[in-house]
mmCIF file of C-alpha atoms in Angstrom:
data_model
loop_
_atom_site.group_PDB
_atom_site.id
_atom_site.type_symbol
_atom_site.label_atom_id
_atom_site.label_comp_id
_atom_site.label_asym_id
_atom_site.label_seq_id
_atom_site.Cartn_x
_atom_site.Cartn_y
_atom_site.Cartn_z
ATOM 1 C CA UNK A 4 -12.665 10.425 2.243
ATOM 2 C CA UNK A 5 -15.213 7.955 1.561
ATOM 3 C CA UNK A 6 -15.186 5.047 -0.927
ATOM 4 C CA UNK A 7 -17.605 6.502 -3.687
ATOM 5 C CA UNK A 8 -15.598 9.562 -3.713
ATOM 6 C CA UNK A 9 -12.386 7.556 -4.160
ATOM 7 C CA UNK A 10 -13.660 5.942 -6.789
ATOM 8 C CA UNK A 11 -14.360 9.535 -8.674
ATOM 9 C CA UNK A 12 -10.768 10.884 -7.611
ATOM 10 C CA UNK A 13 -8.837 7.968 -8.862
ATOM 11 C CA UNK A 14 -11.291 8.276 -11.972
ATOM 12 C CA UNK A 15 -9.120 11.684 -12.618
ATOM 13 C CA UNK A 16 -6.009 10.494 -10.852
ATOM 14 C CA UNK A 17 -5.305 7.915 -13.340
ATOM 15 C CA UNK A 18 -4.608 8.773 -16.807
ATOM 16 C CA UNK A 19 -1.658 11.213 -14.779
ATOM 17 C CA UNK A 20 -0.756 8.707 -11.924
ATOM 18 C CA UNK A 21 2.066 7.316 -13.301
ATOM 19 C CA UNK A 22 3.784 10.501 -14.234
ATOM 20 C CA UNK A 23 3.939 11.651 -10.803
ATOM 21 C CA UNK A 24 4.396 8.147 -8.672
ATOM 22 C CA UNK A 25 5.999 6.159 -11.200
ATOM 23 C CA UNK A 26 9.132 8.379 -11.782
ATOM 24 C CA UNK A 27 11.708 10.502 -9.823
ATOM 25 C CA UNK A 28 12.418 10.121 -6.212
ATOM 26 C CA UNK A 29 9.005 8.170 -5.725
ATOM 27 C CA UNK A 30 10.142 5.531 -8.842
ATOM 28 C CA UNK A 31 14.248 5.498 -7.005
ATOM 29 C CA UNK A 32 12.547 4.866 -3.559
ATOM 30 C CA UNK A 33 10.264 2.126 -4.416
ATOM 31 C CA UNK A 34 13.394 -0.045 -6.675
ATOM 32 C CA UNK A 35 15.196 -0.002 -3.063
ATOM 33 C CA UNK A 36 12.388 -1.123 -1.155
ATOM 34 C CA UNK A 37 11.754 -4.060 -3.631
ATOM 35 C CA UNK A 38 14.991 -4.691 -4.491
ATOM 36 C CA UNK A 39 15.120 -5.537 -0.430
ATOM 37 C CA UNK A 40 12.215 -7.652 -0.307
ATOM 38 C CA UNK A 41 13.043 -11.258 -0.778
ATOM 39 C CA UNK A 42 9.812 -12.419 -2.836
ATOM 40 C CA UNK A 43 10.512 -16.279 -4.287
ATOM 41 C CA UNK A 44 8.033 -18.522 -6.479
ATOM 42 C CA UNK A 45 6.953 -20.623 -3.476
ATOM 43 C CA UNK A 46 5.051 -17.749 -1.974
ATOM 44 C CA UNK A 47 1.983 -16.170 -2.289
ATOM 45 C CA UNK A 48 1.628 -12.917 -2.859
ATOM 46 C CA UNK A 49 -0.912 -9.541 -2.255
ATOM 47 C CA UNK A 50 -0.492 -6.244 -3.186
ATOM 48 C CA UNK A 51 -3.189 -4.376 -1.749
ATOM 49 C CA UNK A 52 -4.068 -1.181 -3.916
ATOM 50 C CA UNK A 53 -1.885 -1.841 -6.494
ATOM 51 C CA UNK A 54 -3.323 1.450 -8.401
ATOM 52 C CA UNK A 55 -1.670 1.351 -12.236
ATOM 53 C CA UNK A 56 0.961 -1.289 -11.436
ATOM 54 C CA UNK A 57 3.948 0.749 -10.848
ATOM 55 C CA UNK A 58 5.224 -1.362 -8.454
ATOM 56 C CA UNK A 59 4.809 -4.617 -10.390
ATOM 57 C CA UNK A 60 7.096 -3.512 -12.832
ATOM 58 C CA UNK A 61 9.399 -3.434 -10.775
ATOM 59 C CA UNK A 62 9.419 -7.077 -10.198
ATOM 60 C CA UNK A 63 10.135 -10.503 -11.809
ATOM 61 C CA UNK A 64 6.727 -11.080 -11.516
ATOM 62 C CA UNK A 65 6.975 -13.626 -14.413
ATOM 63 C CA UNK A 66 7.971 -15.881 -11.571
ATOM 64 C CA UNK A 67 5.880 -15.063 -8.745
ATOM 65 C CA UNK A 68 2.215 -16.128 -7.824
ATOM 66 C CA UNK A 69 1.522 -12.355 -7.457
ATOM 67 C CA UNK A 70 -2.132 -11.443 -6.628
ATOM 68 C CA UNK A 71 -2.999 -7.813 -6.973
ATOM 69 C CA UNK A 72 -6.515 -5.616 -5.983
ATOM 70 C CA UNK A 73 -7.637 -1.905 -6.394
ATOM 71 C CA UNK A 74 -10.879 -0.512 -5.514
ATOM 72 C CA UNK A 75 -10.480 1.975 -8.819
ATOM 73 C CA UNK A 76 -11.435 -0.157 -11.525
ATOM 74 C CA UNK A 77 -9.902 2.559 -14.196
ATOM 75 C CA UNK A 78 -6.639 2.113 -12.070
ATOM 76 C CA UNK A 79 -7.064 -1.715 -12.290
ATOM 77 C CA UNK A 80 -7.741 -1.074 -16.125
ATOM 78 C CA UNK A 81 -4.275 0.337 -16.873
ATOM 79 C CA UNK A 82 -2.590 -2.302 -14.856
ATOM 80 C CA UNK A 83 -4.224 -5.013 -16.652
ATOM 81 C CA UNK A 84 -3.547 -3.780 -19.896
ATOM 82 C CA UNK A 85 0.272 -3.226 -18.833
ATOM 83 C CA UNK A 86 0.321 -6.852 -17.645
ATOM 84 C CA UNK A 87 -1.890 -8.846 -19.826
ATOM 85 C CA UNK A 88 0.510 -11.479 -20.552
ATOM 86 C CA UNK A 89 1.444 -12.101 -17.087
ATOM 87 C CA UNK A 90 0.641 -14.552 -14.604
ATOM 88 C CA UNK A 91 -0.735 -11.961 -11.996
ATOM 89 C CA UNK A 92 -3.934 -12.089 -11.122
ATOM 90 C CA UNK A 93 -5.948 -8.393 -10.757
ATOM 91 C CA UNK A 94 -9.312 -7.554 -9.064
ATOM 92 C CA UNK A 95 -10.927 -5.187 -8.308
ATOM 93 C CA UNK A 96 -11.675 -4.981 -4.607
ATOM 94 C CA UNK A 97 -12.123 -3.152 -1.367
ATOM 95 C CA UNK A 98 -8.963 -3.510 1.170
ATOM 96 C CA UNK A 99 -11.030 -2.411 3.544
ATOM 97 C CA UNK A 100 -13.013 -5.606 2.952
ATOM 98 C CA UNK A 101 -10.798 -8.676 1.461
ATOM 99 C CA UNK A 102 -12.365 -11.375 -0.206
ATOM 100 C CA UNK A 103 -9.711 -13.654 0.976
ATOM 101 C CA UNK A 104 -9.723 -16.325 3.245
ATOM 102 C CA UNK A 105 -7.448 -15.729 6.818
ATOM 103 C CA UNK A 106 -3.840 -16.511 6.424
ATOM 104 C CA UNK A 107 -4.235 -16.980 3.173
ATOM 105 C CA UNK A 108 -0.908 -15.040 1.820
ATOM 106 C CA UNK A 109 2.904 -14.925 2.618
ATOM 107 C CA UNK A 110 3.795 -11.442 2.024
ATOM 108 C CA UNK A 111 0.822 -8.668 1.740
ATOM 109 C CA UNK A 112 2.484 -4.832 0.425
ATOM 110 C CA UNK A 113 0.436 -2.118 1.230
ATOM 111 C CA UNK A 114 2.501 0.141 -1.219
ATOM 112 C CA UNK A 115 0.373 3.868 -0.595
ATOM 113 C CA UNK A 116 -2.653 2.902 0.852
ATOM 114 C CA UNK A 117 -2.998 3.199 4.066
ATOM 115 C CA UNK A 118 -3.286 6.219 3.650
ATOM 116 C CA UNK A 119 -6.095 6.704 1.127
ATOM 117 C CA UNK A 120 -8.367 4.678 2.001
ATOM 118 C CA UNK A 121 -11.234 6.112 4.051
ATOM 119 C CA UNK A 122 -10.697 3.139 7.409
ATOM 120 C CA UNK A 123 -6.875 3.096 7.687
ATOM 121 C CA UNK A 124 -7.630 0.435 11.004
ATOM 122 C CA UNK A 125 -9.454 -1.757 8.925
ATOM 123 C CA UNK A 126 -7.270 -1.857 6.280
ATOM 124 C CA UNK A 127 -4.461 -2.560 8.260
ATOM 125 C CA UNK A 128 -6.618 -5.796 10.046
ATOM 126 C CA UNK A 129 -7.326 -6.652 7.015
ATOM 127 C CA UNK A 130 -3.955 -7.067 5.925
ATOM 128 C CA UNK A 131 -3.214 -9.035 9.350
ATOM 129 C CA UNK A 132 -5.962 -11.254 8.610
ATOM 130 C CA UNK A 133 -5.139 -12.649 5.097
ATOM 131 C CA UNK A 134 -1.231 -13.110 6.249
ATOM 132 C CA UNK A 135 0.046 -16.281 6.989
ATOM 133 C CA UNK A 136 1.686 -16.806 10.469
ATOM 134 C CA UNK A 137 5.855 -15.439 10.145
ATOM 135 C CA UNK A 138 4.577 -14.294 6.730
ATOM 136 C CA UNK A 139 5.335 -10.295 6.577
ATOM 137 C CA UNK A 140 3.450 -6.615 5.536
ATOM 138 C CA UNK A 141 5.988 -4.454 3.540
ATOM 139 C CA UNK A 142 4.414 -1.170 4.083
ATOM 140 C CA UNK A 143 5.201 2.034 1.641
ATOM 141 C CA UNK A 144 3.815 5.247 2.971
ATOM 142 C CA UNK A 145 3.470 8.655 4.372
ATOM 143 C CA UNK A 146 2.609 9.129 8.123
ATOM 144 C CA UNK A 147 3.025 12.137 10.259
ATOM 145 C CA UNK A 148 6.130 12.092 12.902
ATOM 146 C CA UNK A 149 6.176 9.802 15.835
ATOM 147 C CA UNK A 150 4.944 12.369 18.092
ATOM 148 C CA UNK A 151 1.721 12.969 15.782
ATOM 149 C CA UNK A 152 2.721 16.627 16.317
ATOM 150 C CA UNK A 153 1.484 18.352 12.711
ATOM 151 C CA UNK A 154 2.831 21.588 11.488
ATOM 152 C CA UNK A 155 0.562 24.258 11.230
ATOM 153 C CA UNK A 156 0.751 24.330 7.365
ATOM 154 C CA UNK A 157 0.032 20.316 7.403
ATOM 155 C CA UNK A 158 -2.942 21.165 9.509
ATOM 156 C CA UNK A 159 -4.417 23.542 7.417
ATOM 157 C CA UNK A 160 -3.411 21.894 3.867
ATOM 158 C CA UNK A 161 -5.292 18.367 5.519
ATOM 159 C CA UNK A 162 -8.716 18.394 4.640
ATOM 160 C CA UNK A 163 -7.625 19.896 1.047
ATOM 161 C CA UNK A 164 -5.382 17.079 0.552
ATOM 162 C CA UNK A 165 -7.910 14.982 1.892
ATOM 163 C CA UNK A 166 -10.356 15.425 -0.696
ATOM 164 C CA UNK A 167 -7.246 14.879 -3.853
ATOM 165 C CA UNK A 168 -7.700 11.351 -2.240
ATOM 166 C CA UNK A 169 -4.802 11.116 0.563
ATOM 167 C CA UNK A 170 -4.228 11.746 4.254
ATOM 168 C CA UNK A 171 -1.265 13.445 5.193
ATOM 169 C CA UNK A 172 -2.309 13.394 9.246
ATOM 170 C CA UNK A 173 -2.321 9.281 9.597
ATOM 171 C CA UNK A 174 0.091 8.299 12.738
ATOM 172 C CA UNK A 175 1.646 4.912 12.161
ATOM 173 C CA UNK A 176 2.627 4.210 16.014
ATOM 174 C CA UNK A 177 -0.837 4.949 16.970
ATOM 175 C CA UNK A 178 -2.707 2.688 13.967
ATOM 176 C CA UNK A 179 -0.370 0.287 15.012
ATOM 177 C CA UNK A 180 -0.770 0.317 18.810
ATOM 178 C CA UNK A 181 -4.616 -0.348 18.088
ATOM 179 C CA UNK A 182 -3.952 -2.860 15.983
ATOM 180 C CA UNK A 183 -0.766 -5.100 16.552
ATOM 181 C CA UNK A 184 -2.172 -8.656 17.917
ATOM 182 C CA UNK A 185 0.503 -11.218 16.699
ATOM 183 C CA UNK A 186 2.452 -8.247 14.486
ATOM 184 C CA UNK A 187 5.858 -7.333 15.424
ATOM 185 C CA UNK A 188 7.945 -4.734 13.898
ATOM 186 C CA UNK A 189 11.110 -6.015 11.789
ATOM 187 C CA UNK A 190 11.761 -2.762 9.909
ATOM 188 C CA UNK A 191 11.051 0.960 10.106
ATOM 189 C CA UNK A 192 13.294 3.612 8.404
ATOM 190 C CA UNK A 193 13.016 6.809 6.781
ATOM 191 C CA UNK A 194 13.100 6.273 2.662
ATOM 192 C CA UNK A 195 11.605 9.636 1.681
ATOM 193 C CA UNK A 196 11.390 13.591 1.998
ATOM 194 C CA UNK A 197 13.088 13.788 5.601
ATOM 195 C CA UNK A 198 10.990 11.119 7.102
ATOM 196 C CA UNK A 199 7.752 11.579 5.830
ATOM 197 C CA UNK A 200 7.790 8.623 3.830
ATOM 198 C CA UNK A 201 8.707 5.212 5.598
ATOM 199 C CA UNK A 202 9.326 1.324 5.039
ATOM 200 C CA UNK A 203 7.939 -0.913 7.373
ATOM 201 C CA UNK A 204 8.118 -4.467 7.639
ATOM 202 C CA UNK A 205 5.929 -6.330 10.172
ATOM 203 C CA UNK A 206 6.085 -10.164 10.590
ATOM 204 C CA UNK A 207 3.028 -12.040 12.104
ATOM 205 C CA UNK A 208 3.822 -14.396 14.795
ATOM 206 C CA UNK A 209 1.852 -17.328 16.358
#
């Protein structure tokens, strides 16, 4: 996965995206983890790869200084036009590479991304960087088991998947053993297809 080929993926990804991430078990999964997230109008808020919006709807975001970024701009196209009376501000951006100032937010939700874009590390500092100090990541994504041991039909199907625009072989323990200065884990559960799919919340300390 590289960038320029995302771009051409999510090109055809997303006049069908919704339809497949914006209803059945993937819709019922994400209303828990935001209906657990306690977002208020005194905070600032990121969501990092915010594709067509499906999470924002979701939301009260009529009451919430909600900033929101895709690298995709024909993602970021049907988001805007689905909240074009709203207060939320959309642009089109690398997470890889935030135009953001450090500590800059109070929540940051990395809501499937982590594991599409091409750096998953530099993502994830990214993410650290722009969060405030005891300010929190809600993460929403699929990572292999703990033990980063595959199954043979995972290994194989990888590089296919790969190149729909997703990794299906990222290991959360291990990104976040590279990468944890002044994280902590709050949260990590199962919310999806025996495991595959997890909610993480990590809290940055001083």
């Amino acid at each position: 996965m590289n960038n320029n080929w995302n771009k051409i993926i999510y090109k055809i990804w997303s006049p069908i995206y919704d339809k497949i991430f914006n209803s059945g078990i993937f819709l019922q999964t994400r209303k828990q983890i935001f209906q657990e997230t306690p977002f208020n109008n005194t905070q600032k808020i990121l969501f990092v790869g915010v594709g067509t919006g499906a999470d924002l709807e979701l939301l009260n975001h009529y009451d919430l200084d909600i900033t929101a970024i895709d690298f995709s701009p024909d993602m970021l196209r049907k988001a805007r036009a689905k909240f074009k009376n709203s207060r939320i501000t959309f642009l089109e951006m690398d997470a890889q590479n935030m135009a953001f100032n450090d500590m800059s937010f109070d929540y940051v939700v990395g809501s499937l991304i982590l594991s599409v874009v091409p750096d998953a590390d530099k993502c994830f500092q990214e993410m650290g960087r722009v969060l405030k100090q005891e300010g929190r990541i809600v993460i929403f994504d699929k990572f292999t088991p703990s033990n980063n041991k595959l199954s043979l039909s995972k290994k194989l199907f990888r590089p296919l998947i790969k190149v729909l625009g997703t990794d299906i072989g990222l290991n959360f323990e291990a990104l976040y053993l590279r990468n944890n200065k002044n994280l902590i884990i709050e949260e990590d559960k199962p919310v999806m297809l025996k495991g595959m799919y997890r909610k993480i919340v990590i809290r940055k300390i001083s």
